[in-house]
Amino acid sequence: MIEFRDIKGAILGVLFFAFVAWSVYGAAVAIETYAFRMVHVAFILVLGFLAIPFSPKSGKWLAGLDVLLAILGVTAIIYALVDLDQFIRRSTLPETWDMVFGISMILMLVELSRRTVGTAFTLVLVGFLLYACLGNYIPGPLTHKGYDLDRIVGHMTMTLEGILGVPISVSVSFVMLFVVYGVFMDAAGAGRFWLDMSLSVMGRSASSAGRGAVITTALLGGPQASGVATTMSVTPIMWPILRQAGYSADMAAGLISAGGIGAVISPPLMGAGAFLIMQFLKISFWDVVVMVSMPTLLYYMGTLFMVEMEARKMNFKPPEGESQTIGQVMKSKGYHLISLVVLIALLVGWNLSPEMAALGAIATTIAISFLSKDRQEWLVPKKIILATIDGARNMLPVAVLLAAAGLIVGVFSLTGLGLKISSIIMSFHLFRHWPEPADYRHVHHDCRYGRPRPHQSWRSRLRGTSAGLLFRRVVGGFSACWAVTVGRSRGNGGQSLWLDDAGVEVFVACFPGALSLLSNERRCQSAYHRRNAAGFSPGGD
């Protein structure tokens, strides 16, 4: 929680609370699109420079510079809002002050991305901006005419194609509310509920502690929709249990981080990427949930598989203390599931917008918190304010990332880079000169493009489908891993799998699938050419 021990802390607390309040207000009341997004960007610029220092060892003069940059960010937004209609109309021919404030906003977002996301993403961002300016010097299909500074600034800061585009819309409309919802659930004691449930399911064995950490991050990450927030929430609860089991600090940190980062693809809330998919593809939120369910399941299954092998290698201890059954956990704290049920019902049953569904889930979380026997988990007004501020702090790095991503999206729309990349991909496909799917109808039935013959068995029919090929590769990979595990376990006198070189294990696991894919493709090509040499017509039977 944020501290209010000085004036700066109190000011930041008020700004963080207003940061969330603006999104809640926009979800309940219709606000002009430009104004709604611009105010959100103003909060990002102010809080970014005031709450995130230039470096851990910044002095007073750098702190003073951050205050000036925060004031400059607010001034740039106020300047645009004073005469918003004329500001929008000048996007193709910006005036002098438009250029000054536009360039300042772009540079400030680049600096904030360095502070929050890291140097790698910042270099990518700068590379895209340089591409917009100097694309005429790049040979080949990626070249474009090159754009002057005024055209770039107008497109990036004065239209809905750059900073104020879809990513920042997702940030202010969806992500903010869902991150706050996750923090409210955590403040109401849901974290302990997910932990107890996962431990009751995983049992008491050498790998129970690790499996409990993974399942806890999976269950808590879904409602929180933030990898950082999930990791920070689970660490204080799981670290003592992992330490008792024999995990070192580095191993426990890696395990919880690996489980926590899965929150960005975990239903029902997922991360900012899910809302970007929903906005760009114009599909419903529930369609995105269905699409990410299988990748999420595979991700956590793979993580649990590695936890199991690591537990056999290190011979960890089972968790200590009394273990509860699922029935006992549900009886004591099962009410935490009510808000999730309400969220899904509002999204699917009543077909409400994600913003309204999130507000309904937040209100439900506040109401059901009073069902707890522990008064510390009740969401009274003071705790609601503190949880809101905490959620805004978790949201700030995500908001900076999405605002900076708007610059990259703006480069794509300004230069036509998306169409250029599509053309390059299509040219690579055509360069291979592969025959059309209809030409494979006379090829051996095991070819993945072949059409099964009527007299083939159901096994042969399944083998030629995409589902059959995927099943064979998954089974082949897991069979290879299991074979190596058993073989080494017997060779080491019953000890667990030796994992000094993880790359070897990955290669062995993937080799059967890769070999099968290669042999199938070669067999398809050879059979096709043999058929043509024999005089068969590609379209006939």
Coordinates of C-alpha atoms in Angstrom, one line a residue:
M1 CA 0.0 0.0 0.0
I2 CA 1.1 3.6 -0.6
E3 CA 2.4 5.6 2.3
F4 CA 0.9 9.0 3.3
R5 CA 3.8 10.0 5.5
D6 CA 4.6 13.2 3.6
I7 CA 3.0 15.7 1.2
K8 CA 4.3 13.9 -1.9
G9 CA 2.8 10.6 -0.8
A10 CA -0.6 12.3 -0.1
I11 CA -0.5 14.0 -3.5
L12 CA 0.4 10.7 -5.3
G13 CA -2.4 9.0 -3.4
V14 CA -5.0 11.5 -4.6
L15 CA -3.7 11.3 -8.2
F16 CA -3.7 7.5 -8.2
F17 CA -7.3 7.4 -6.9
A18 CA -8.3 10.0 -9.5
F19 CA -6.6 7.8 -12.1
V20 CA -9.0 5.0 -11.4
A21 CA -12.0 7.2 -10.8
W22 CA -11.7 8.7 -14.3
S23 CA -12.0 5.2 -15.8
V24 CA -15.0 4.3 -13.6
Y25 CA -16.6 7.6 -14.5
G26 CA -16.0 6.9 -18.2
A27 CA -17.6 3.5 -17.9
A28 CA -20.7 4.9 -16.3
V29 CA -21.1 8.1 -18.3
A30 CA -20.5 8.8 -22.0
I31 CA -17.5 11.0 -22.6
E32 CA -16.1 12.4 -25.8
T33 CA -13.5 10.0 -27.2
Y34 CA -10.6 12.4 -27.5
A35 CA -11.2 14.0 -24.1
F36 CA -11.6 10.6 -22.4
R37 CA -8.3 9.3 -23.8
M38 CA -6.4 12.6 -23.4
V39 CA -7.1 12.9 -19.7
H40 CA -6.0 9.3 -19.2
V41 CA -2.7 10.1 -21.0
A42 CA -2.3 13.2 -18.7
F43 CA -2.5 10.9 -15.7
I44 CA 0.0 8.6 -17.2
L45 CA 2.5 11.4 -17.8
V46 CA 2.1 13.0 -14.4
L47 CA 2.1 9.8 -12.3
G48 CA 4.9 8.3 -14.4
F49 CA 7.3 11.1 -13.7
L50 CA 6.3 11.6 -10.1
A51 CA 6.1 8.0 -9.0
I52 CA 8.8 6.4 -11.0
P53 CA 12.3 8.0 -10.6
F54 CA 14.9 8.4 -13.3
S55 CA 17.1 5.8 -11.5
P56 CA 17.2 4.3 -8.0
K57 CA 19.9 6.8 -7.0
S58 CA 18.3 9.9 -8.4
G59 CA 19.2 13.1 -6.6
K60 CA 17.0 16.1 -5.7
W61 CA 17.8 17.9 -9.0
L62 CA 16.5 15.0 -11.0
A63 CA 13.4 14.9 -8.8
G64 CA 12.9 18.5 -9.6
L65 CA 13.3 17.8 -13.3
D66 CA 10.6 15.1 -13.0
V67 CA 8.2 17.6 -11.5
L68 CA 8.8 19.9 -14.5
L69 CA 8.2 17.1 -17.0
A70 CA 5.0 16.2 -15.2
I71 CA 3.8 19.8 -15.5
L72 CA 4.8 19.8 -19.1
G73 CA 2.7 16.7 -19.8
V74 CA -0.3 18.2 -18.2
T75 CA 0.2 21.5 -20.1
A76 CA 0.3 19.6 -23.4
I77 CA -3.0 17.9 -22.7
I78 CA -4.7 21.1 -21.5
Y79 CA -3.5 22.9 -24.6
A80 CA -5.2 20.3 -26.8
L81 CA -8.4 20.3 -24.7
V82 CA -8.9 24.1 -24.8
D83 CA -9.9 24.1 -28.4
L84 CA -10.3 20.4 -29.1
D85 CA -12.2 20.7 -32.4
Q86 CA -9.6 23.0 -34.0
F87 CA -6.8 20.9 -32.6
I88 CA -8.2 17.8 -34.4
R89 CA -8.6 19.7 -37.7
R90 CA -4.9 20.7 -37.6
S91 CA -3.6 17.1 -37.5
T92 CA -2.3 17.3 -41.1
L93 CA -0.8 20.7 -40.8
P94 CA 0.3 21.2 -37.2
E95 CA 1.2 24.7 -35.9
T96 CA 4.3 25.6 -34.0
W97 CA 2.8 24.9 -30.5
D98 CA 1.3 21.7 -31.8
M99 CA 4.8 20.6 -32.8
V100 CA 6.3 21.7 -29.5
F101 CA 3.9 19.8 -27.3
G102 CA 3.6 16.9 -29.7
I103 CA 7.4 16.3 -29.8
S104 CA 7.5 16.7 -26.0
M105 CA 4.8 14.1 -25.5
I106 CA 6.5 11.6 -27.7
L107 CA 9.9 12.0 -26.0
M108 CA 8.3 11.8 -22.6
L109 CA 6.6 8.5 -23.5
V110 CA 9.9 7.1 -24.8
E111 CA 11.6 8.0 -21.4
L112 CA 8.7 6.5 -19.4
S113 CA 8.9 3.3 -21.4
R114 CA 12.6 3.1 -20.5
R115 CA 11.8 3.6 -16.8
T116 CA 8.9 1.1 -16.6
V117 CA 9.3 -1.5 -19.4
G118 CA 13.1 -1.5 -20.0
T119 CA 15.8 -0.6 -22.5
A120 CA 14.9 -3.4 -25.0
F121 CA 11.4 -2.2 -25.6
T122 CA 12.6 1.4 -25.7
L123 CA 15.1 0.6 -28.5
V124 CA 12.3 -1.1 -30.4
L125 CA 10.1 2.0 -30.0
V126 CA 12.9 4.3 -31.2
G127 CA 13.6 2.0 -34.1
F128 CA 10.0 2.3 -35.3
L129 CA 10.0 6.1 -35.0
L130 CA 13.3 6.2 -37.0
Y131 CA 11.7 4.0 -39.6
A132 CA 8.9 6.4 -40.0
C133 CA 11.4 9.2 -40.7
L134 CA 14.1 7.4 -42.7
G135 CA 12.1 4.7 -44.5
N136 CA 13.1 6.1 -47.9
Y137 CA 16.7 5.0 -47.2
I138 CA 15.7 1.4 -46.6
P139 CA 15.9 -0.7 -49.8
G140 CA 13.6 -3.5 -50.7
P141 CA 9.9 -4.1 -49.9
L142 CA 10.0 -2.2 -46.5
T143 CA 10.8 1.1 -48.1
H144 CA 8.4 4.1 -48.1
K145 CA 8.6 7.7 -49.1
G146 CA 9.7 8.9 -45.7
Y147 CA 7.7 11.4 -43.6
D148 CA 8.5 14.8 -42.3
L149 CA 8.5 15.6 -38.6
D150 CA 5.3 17.6 -38.8
R151 CA 3.4 14.7 -40.5
I152 CA 4.7 12.2 -37.9
V153 CA 3.8 14.4 -34.9
G154 CA 0.4 15.2 -36.2
H155 CA -0.4 11.5 -36.9
M156 CA 1.0 10.3 -33.5
T157 CA -0.4 13.0 -31.2
M158 CA -3.4 14.6 -32.9
T159 CA -5.3 11.6 -34.3
L160 CA -6.8 8.4 -33.0
E161 CA -4.1 6.4 -34.9
G162 CA -1.1 7.0 -32.6
I163 CA -0.9 7.6 -28.8
L164 CA -4.6 8.1 -28.6
G165 CA -5.4 5.0 -30.6
V166 CA -6.7 1.6 -29.7
P167 CA -4.1 0.6 -27.1
I168 CA -4.8 3.6 -24.9
S169 CA -8.5 3.0 -25.4
V170 CA -8.1 -0.5 -24.1
S171 CA -6.1 0.9 -21.1
V172 CA -8.6 3.4 -20.0
S173 CA -11.7 1.4 -20.7
F174 CA -11.0 -2.2 -19.8
V175 CA -7.6 -3.0 -18.3
M176 CA -7.8 -0.4 -15.5
L177 CA -11.1 -1.8 -14.2
F178 CA -10.0 -5.4 -14.3
V179 CA -6.7 -4.7 -12.6
V180 CA -8.6 -2.9 -9.8
Y181 CA -11.0 -5.8 -9.6
G182 CA -8.1 -8.2 -9.1
V183 CA -6.7 -6.0 -6.3
F184 CA -10.1 -5.8 -4.6
M185 CA -10.3 -9.6 -4.6
D186 CA -6.8 -9.9 -3.1
A187 CA -7.7 -7.3 -0.4
A188 CA -10.8 -9.3 0.4
G189 CA -8.7 -12.4 1.1
A190 CA -9.2 -14.3 -2.1
G191 CA -5.4 -15.1 -2.3
R192 CA -5.5 -17.3 0.7
F193 CA -8.6 -19.0 -0.7
W194 CA -6.9 -19.9 -4.0
L195 CA -3.9 -21.2 -2.0
D196 CA -5.9 -23.4 0.2
M197 CA -7.8 -24.8 -2.7
S198 CA -4.7 -25.5 -4.7
L199 CA -3.0 -27.3 -1.8
S200 CA -6.1 -29.3 -1.1
V201 CA -6.2 -30.5 -4.8
M202 CA -2.5 -31.2 -5.1
G203 CA -2.2 -33.4 -2.0
R204 CA 0.9 -34.0 0.1
S205 CA 3.9 -35.2 -2.0
A206 CA 7.4 -34.0 -2.9
S207 CA 6.0 -31.8 -5.7
S208 CA 2.9 -30.6 -3.8
A209 CA 4.5 -27.2 -2.8
G210 CA 5.6 -26.5 -6.4
R211 CA 2.3 -27.6 -7.9
G212 CA 0.4 -25.6 -5.3
A213 CA 2.4 -22.5 -6.3
V214 CA 1.6 -23.0 -10.0
I215 CA -2.1 -23.7 -9.4
T216 CA -2.4 -20.7 -7.0
T217 CA -0.9 -18.4 -9.6
A218 CA -3.2 -19.8 -12.2
L219 CA -6.3 -19.4 -10.1
L220 CA -5.4 -15.9 -8.8
G221 CA -3.9 -14.7 -12.1
G222 CA -7.2 -15.2 -14.0
P223 CA -9.1 -12.7 -11.9
Q224 CA -6.1 -10.3 -11.5
A225 CA -5.1 -10.2 -15.2
S226 CA -1.7 -8.9 -14.3
G227 CA 1.5 -11.0 -14.2
V228 CA 3.3 -8.5 -11.8
A229 CA 0.3 -8.2 -9.5
T230 CA -0.2 -12.0 -9.4
T231 CA 3.5 -12.6 -8.6
M232 CA 3.5 -9.9 -5.9
S233 CA 0.3 -11.3 -4.3
V234 CA 1.4 -14.9 -4.3
T235 CA 5.0 -14.5 -3.2
P236 CA 4.3 -13.6 0.5
I237 CA 2.0 -16.5 0.8
M238 CA 3.9 -19.2 -1.1
W239 CA 7.5 -18.4 -0.2
P240 CA 7.4 -19.8 3.3
I241 CA 5.8 -23.0 2.0
L242 CA 8.3 -23.4 -0.8
R243 CA 11.2 -22.7 1.6
Q244 CA 10.0 -25.5 3.9
A245 CA 9.9 -27.8 0.9
G246 CA 13.5 -27.1 0.1
Y247 CA 13.3 -24.5 -2.7
S248 CA 16.0 -21.9 -2.8
A249 CA 15.1 -18.2 -3.1
D250 CA 16.0 -18.1 -6.8
M251 CA 14.1 -21.3 -7.6
A252 CA 11.0 -20.1 -5.8
A253 CA 11.2 -16.7 -7.5
G254 CA 11.5 -18.3 -10.9
L255 CA 8.6 -20.7 -10.2
I256 CA 6.2 -18.0 -9.0
S257 CA 7.2 -15.7 -11.8
A258 CA 6.6 -18.4 -14.4
G259 CA 3.2 -19.1 -12.9
G260 CA 2.3 -15.4 -12.5
I261 CA 3.1 -14.4 -16.0
G262 CA 0.5 -16.8 -17.2
A263 CA -2.1 -14.4 -15.9
V264 CA -1.9 -12.4 -19.1
I265 CA -3.5 -15.3 -21.0
S266 CA -5.6 -16.8 -18.3
P267 CA -9.4 -16.6 -18.5
P268 CA -11.7 -15.0 -17.5
L269 CA -9.9 -11.6 -17.5
M270 CA -6.6 -12.1 -19.2
G271 CA -4.3 -9.1 -19.9
A272 CA -4.3 -6.1 -22.1
G273 CA -3.6 -8.2 -25.2
A274 CA -7.0 -9.9 -25.0
F275 CA -8.8 -6.5 -25.2
L276 CA -6.6 -5.5 -28.0
I277 CA -7.6 -8.6 -29.9
M278 CA -11.2 -7.9 -29.1
Q279 CA -11.0 -4.3 -30.4
F280 CA -8.9 -5.0 -33.5
L281 CA -10.8 -8.1 -34.7
K282 CA -14.2 -6.8 -33.6
I283 CA -15.2 -10.0 -31.8
S284 CA -16.8 -10.5 -28.4
F285 CA -15.0 -10.8 -25.1
W286 CA -16.3 -14.4 -24.7
D287 CA -14.9 -15.4 -28.1
V288 CA -11.4 -14.3 -26.8
V289 CA -11.9 -16.3 -23.6
V290 CA -12.7 -19.4 -25.7
M291 CA -9.7 -18.9 -27.9
V292 CA -7.2 -18.5 -25.0
S293 CA -8.5 -21.4 -22.9
M294 CA -6.4 -24.1 -24.7
P295 CA -3.1 -22.1 -24.7
T296 CA -3.6 -21.4 -21.0
L297 CA -4.2 -25.0 -20.3
L298 CA -1.1 -26.1 -22.2
Y299 CA 1.0 -23.5 -20.6
Y300 CA 0.2 -24.5 -17.1
M301 CA 0.4 -28.2 -17.9
G302 CA 3.9 -27.7 -19.2
T303 CA 4.8 -25.8 -16.1
L304 CA 3.4 -28.5 -13.8
F305 CA 5.4 -31.1 -15.9
M306 CA 8.6 -29.2 -15.2
V307 CA 7.7 -28.9 -11.5
E308 CA 7.2 -32.6 -11.3
M309 CA 10.6 -33.3 -12.8
E310 CA 12.3 -30.8 -10.7
A311 CA 10.8 -32.2 -7.5
R312 CA 12.1 -35.7 -8.4
K313 CA 15.5 -34.3 -9.1
M314 CA 15.8 -32.2 -5.9
N315 CA 13.7 -34.6 -3.6
F316 CA 11.7 -31.8 -2.0
K317 CA 9.7 -32.2 1.2
P318 CA 5.8 -32.3 1.3
P319 CA 4.1 -29.3 2.8
E320 CA 3.8 -29.3 6.6
G321 CA 0.7 -28.7 8.7
E322 CA -2.9 -29.8 8.4
S323 CA -4.3 -30.1 5.0
Q324 CA -7.9 -29.2 4.2
T325 CA -10.3 -31.0 1.9
I326 CA -11.9 -29.2 -1.0
G327 CA -15.2 -29.3 0.8
Q328 CA -13.8 -27.6 3.9
V329 CA -12.1 -24.9 1.8
M330 CA -15.3 -24.2 -0.2
K331 CA -17.4 -24.1 3.0
S332 CA -15.2 -21.6 4.7
K333 CA -14.2 -19.3 1.8
G334 CA -16.1 -20.5 -1.3
Y335 CA -18.0 -17.2 -1.4
H336 CA -15.0 -15.7 -3.2
L337 CA -16.2 -17.4 -6.4
I338 CA -19.5 -15.4 -6.4
S339 CA -17.9 -12.3 -8.0
L340 CA -16.4 -14.5 -10.8
V341 CA -19.8 -16.1 -11.4
V342 CA -21.4 -12.6 -11.5
L343 CA -18.7 -11.4 -14.0
I344 CA -19.2 -14.3 -16.4
A345 CA -23.0 -14.0 -16.1
L346 CA -22.9 -10.3 -16.9
L347 CA -20.7 -10.9 -19.9
V348 CA -22.4 -14.0 -21.3
G349 CA -25.9 -14.1 -19.9
W350 CA -26.8 -10.4 -20.0
N351 CA -24.3 -9.6 -22.8
L352 CA -23.1 -6.4 -21.1
S353 CA -19.9 -4.6 -22.0
P354 CA -16.7 -5.6 -20.3
E355 CA -16.6 -2.3 -18.4
M356 CA -20.0 -2.7 -16.9
A357 CA -19.3 -6.4 -16.1
A358 CA -16.1 -5.3 -14.3
L359 CA -18.0 -2.7 -12.3
G360 CA -20.6 -5.3 -11.3
A361 CA -17.9 -7.7 -10.3
I362 CA -16.1 -5.0 -8.2
A363 CA -19.4 -4.2 -6.4
T364 CA -20.0 -7.9 -5.8
T365 CA -16.5 -8.3 -4.3
I366 CA -17.1 -5.4 -1.9
A367 CA -20.5 -6.9 -0.8
I368 CA -19.3 -10.5 -0.3
S369 CA -16.2 -9.4 1.7
F370 CA -18.5 -8.9 4.7
L371 CA -19.1 -12.7 4.7
S372 CA -15.6 -13.2 6.0
K373 CA -15.2 -14.0 9.6
D374 CA -11.9 -12.0 9.6
R375 CA -12.8 -8.3 9.9
Q376 CA -9.4 -7.4 8.3
E377 CA -10.8 -8.7 5.1
W378 CA -13.9 -6.5 5.1
L379 CA -13.8 -3.8 2.3
V380 CA -14.7 -0.8 4.4
P381 CA -14.3 2.7 2.8
K382 CA -10.7 3.2 4.0
K383 CA -9.6 -0.2 2.7
I384 CA -11.5 0.4 -0.6
I385 CA -9.5 3.7 -1.1
L386 CA -6.2 2.0 -0.3
A387 CA -7.0 -0.9 -2.6
T388 CA -7.9 1.5 -5.4
I389 CA -4.6 3.3 -5.0
D390 CA -2.8 0.0 -5.0
G391 CA -4.5 -1.1 -8.1
A392 CA -3.6 2.2 -9.9
R393 CA 0.0 1.6 -9.0
N394 CA -0.1 -1.8 -10.5
M395 CA -1.8 -0.4 -13.6
L396 CA 0.7 2.5 -14.2
P397 CA 3.4 0.4 -16.0
V398 CA 0.8 -1.3 -18.1
A399 CA -0.7 2.0 -19.1
V400 CA 2.7 3.4 -20.0
L401 CA 3.4 0.3 -22.2
L402 CA 0.0 0.6 -24.0
A403 CA 0.5 4.4 -24.6
A404 CA 4.0 3.7 -26.0
A405 CA 2.6 0.8 -28.1
G406 CA 0.3 3.4 -29.7
L407 CA 3.3 4.9 -31.3
I408 CA 4.2 1.6 -32.9
V409 CA 0.7 1.1 -34.1
G410 CA 0.8 4.6 -35.5
V411 CA 3.9 3.8 -37.5
F412 CA 2.2 0.8 -39.0
S413 CA -0.8 2.8 -40.0
L414 CA 1.2 5.8 -41.3
T415 CA 3.7 3.8 -43.4
G416 CA 1.6 0.9 -44.4
L417 CA 4.0 -1.4 -42.7
G418 CA 1.4 -4.0 -42.0
L419 CA 0.5 -4.5 -45.7
K420 CA 4.2 -4.6 -46.5
I421 CA 4.8 -7.4 -44.0
S422 CA 1.8 -9.3 -45.4
S423 CA 3.1 -9.0 -48.9
I424 CA 6.5 -10.3 -47.8
I425 CA 4.9 -13.3 -46.1
M426 CA 2.9 -14.1 -49.2
S427 CA 6.0 -13.8 -51.4
F428 CA 7.8 -16.3 -49.3
H429 CA 4.8 -18.6 -49.5
L430 CA 4.6 -18.3 -53.3
F431 CA 8.3 -18.7 -53.7
R432 CA 8.0 -22.3 -52.4
H433 CA 5.8 -23.2 -55.4
W434 CA 3.8 -25.7 -53.5
P435 CA 0.8 -27.2 -55.2
E436 CA -2.7 -26.2 -54.3
P437 CA -4.5 -28.5 -51.7
A438 CA -6.8 -29.8 -54.5
D439 CA -3.7 -31.2 -56.2
Y440 CA -3.0 -33.6 -53.3
R441 CA -6.0 -35.7 -53.8
H442 CA -4.1 -38.5 -55.4
V443 CA -1.3 -38.5 -52.9
H444 CA -0.7 -41.1 -50.2
H445 CA -3.4 -40.9 -47.5
D446 CA -0.8 -40.1 -44.8
C447 CA 0.0 -36.7 -46.5
R448 CA -1.5 -34.0 -44.4
Y449 CA -3.1 -32.3 -47.4
G450 CA -4.5 -35.6 -48.8
R451 CA -8.1 -36.4 -49.1
P452 CA -8.9 -39.7 -47.3
R453 CA -10.2 -42.4 -49.6
P454 CA -13.7 -43.9 -48.8
H455 CA -12.2 -47.3 -48.2
Q456 CA -9.7 -46.1 -45.5
S457 CA -10.1 -47.0 -41.9
W458 CA -11.0 -44.4 -39.3
R459 CA -7.4 -44.4 -38.1
S460 CA -6.2 -43.4 -41.6
R461 CA -8.8 -40.7 -41.9
L462 CA -7.8 -39.2 -38.5
R463 CA -4.1 -39.5 -39.4
G464 CA -4.4 -37.0 -42.3
T465 CA -6.3 -34.3 -40.3
S466 CA -4.7 -31.4 -38.4
A467 CA -6.1 -32.8 -35.1
G468 CA -4.4 -36.1 -35.8
L469 CA -1.1 -34.6 -36.6
L470 CA -1.2 -32.4 -33.5
F471 CA -2.1 -35.4 -31.3
R472 CA 0.8 -37.4 -32.7
R473 CA 3.3 -34.6 -32.1
V474 CA 2.1 -34.0 -28.5
V475 CA 2.1 -37.7 -27.7
G476 CA 5.5 -38.1 -29.3
G477 CA 7.0 -35.2 -27.3
F478 CA 5.7 -36.4 -24.0
S479 CA 6.7 -40.0 -24.7
A480 CA 10.2 -38.9 -25.4
C481 CA 10.4 -36.9 -22.2
W482 CA 9.0 -39.8 -20.2
A483 CA 11.4 -42.3 -21.8
V484 CA 14.4 -40.2 -20.9
T485 CA 13.1 -39.7 -17.4
V486 CA 12.6 -43.4 -16.8
G487 CA 15.9 -44.3 -18.5
R488 CA 18.0 -41.9 -16.5
S489 CA 16.1 -42.7 -13.3
R490 CA 17.0 -46.4 -13.6
G491 CA 20.6 -45.6 -14.6
N492 CA 21.1 -43.4 -11.5
G493 CA 20.0 -46.1 -9.1
G494 CA 16.4 -44.9 -8.8
Q495 CA 17.2 -41.2 -8.5
S496 CA 15.2 -38.6 -10.3
L497 CA 15.8 -37.1 -13.7
W498 CA 19.1 -35.2 -14.2
L499 CA 18.4 -31.8 -15.8
D500 CA 21.8 -30.1 -16.1
D501 CA 21.2 -29.3 -19.7
A502 CA 17.6 -28.3 -20.3
G503 CA 18.3 -27.8 -24.0
V504 CA 18.9 -31.5 -24.5
E505 CA 15.6 -32.3 -22.9
V506 CA 13.7 -29.9 -25.2
F507 CA 15.4 -31.2 -28.3
V508 CA 14.6 -34.8 -27.4
A509 CA 11.0 -33.9 -26.6
C510 CA 10.5 -32.0 -29.9
F511 CA 12.5 -34.3 -32.2
P512 CA 9.8 -36.9 -32.9
G513 CA 7.3 -34.2 -33.9
A514 CA 9.9 -32.4 -36.1
L515 CA 11.0 -35.6 -37.7
S516 CA 7.4 -36.6 -38.4
L517 CA 6.6 -33.2 -39.9
L518 CA 9.7 -33.3 -42.1
S519 CA 9.0 -36.9 -43.4
N520 CA 5.4 -36.1 -44.1
E521 CA 6.2 -33.0 -46.1
R522 CA 8.9 -34.8 -48.1
R523 CA 6.6 -37.8 -48.7
C524 CA 3.9 -35.4 -49.9
Q525 CA 6.2 -33.7 -52.4
S526 CA 7.6 -37.0 -53.7
A527 CA 4.2 -38.6 -54.2
Y528 CA 2.9 -35.5 -55.9
H529 CA 5.8 -35.4 -58.4
R530 CA 5.5 -39.2 -59.0
R531 CA 1.8 -38.8 -59.8
N532 CA 2.5 -36.0 -62.3
A533 CA 5.3 -38.0 -64.0
A534 CA 2.9 -40.9 -64.4
G535 CA 0.4 -38.6 -66.3
F536 CA -2.3 -38.2 -63.7
S537 CA -4.4 -35.0 -64.0
P538 CA -4.2 -32.9 -60.8
G539 CA -7.9 -32.3 -60.7
G540 CA -9.3 -35.7 -61.7
D541 CA -10.0 -38.8 -59.7

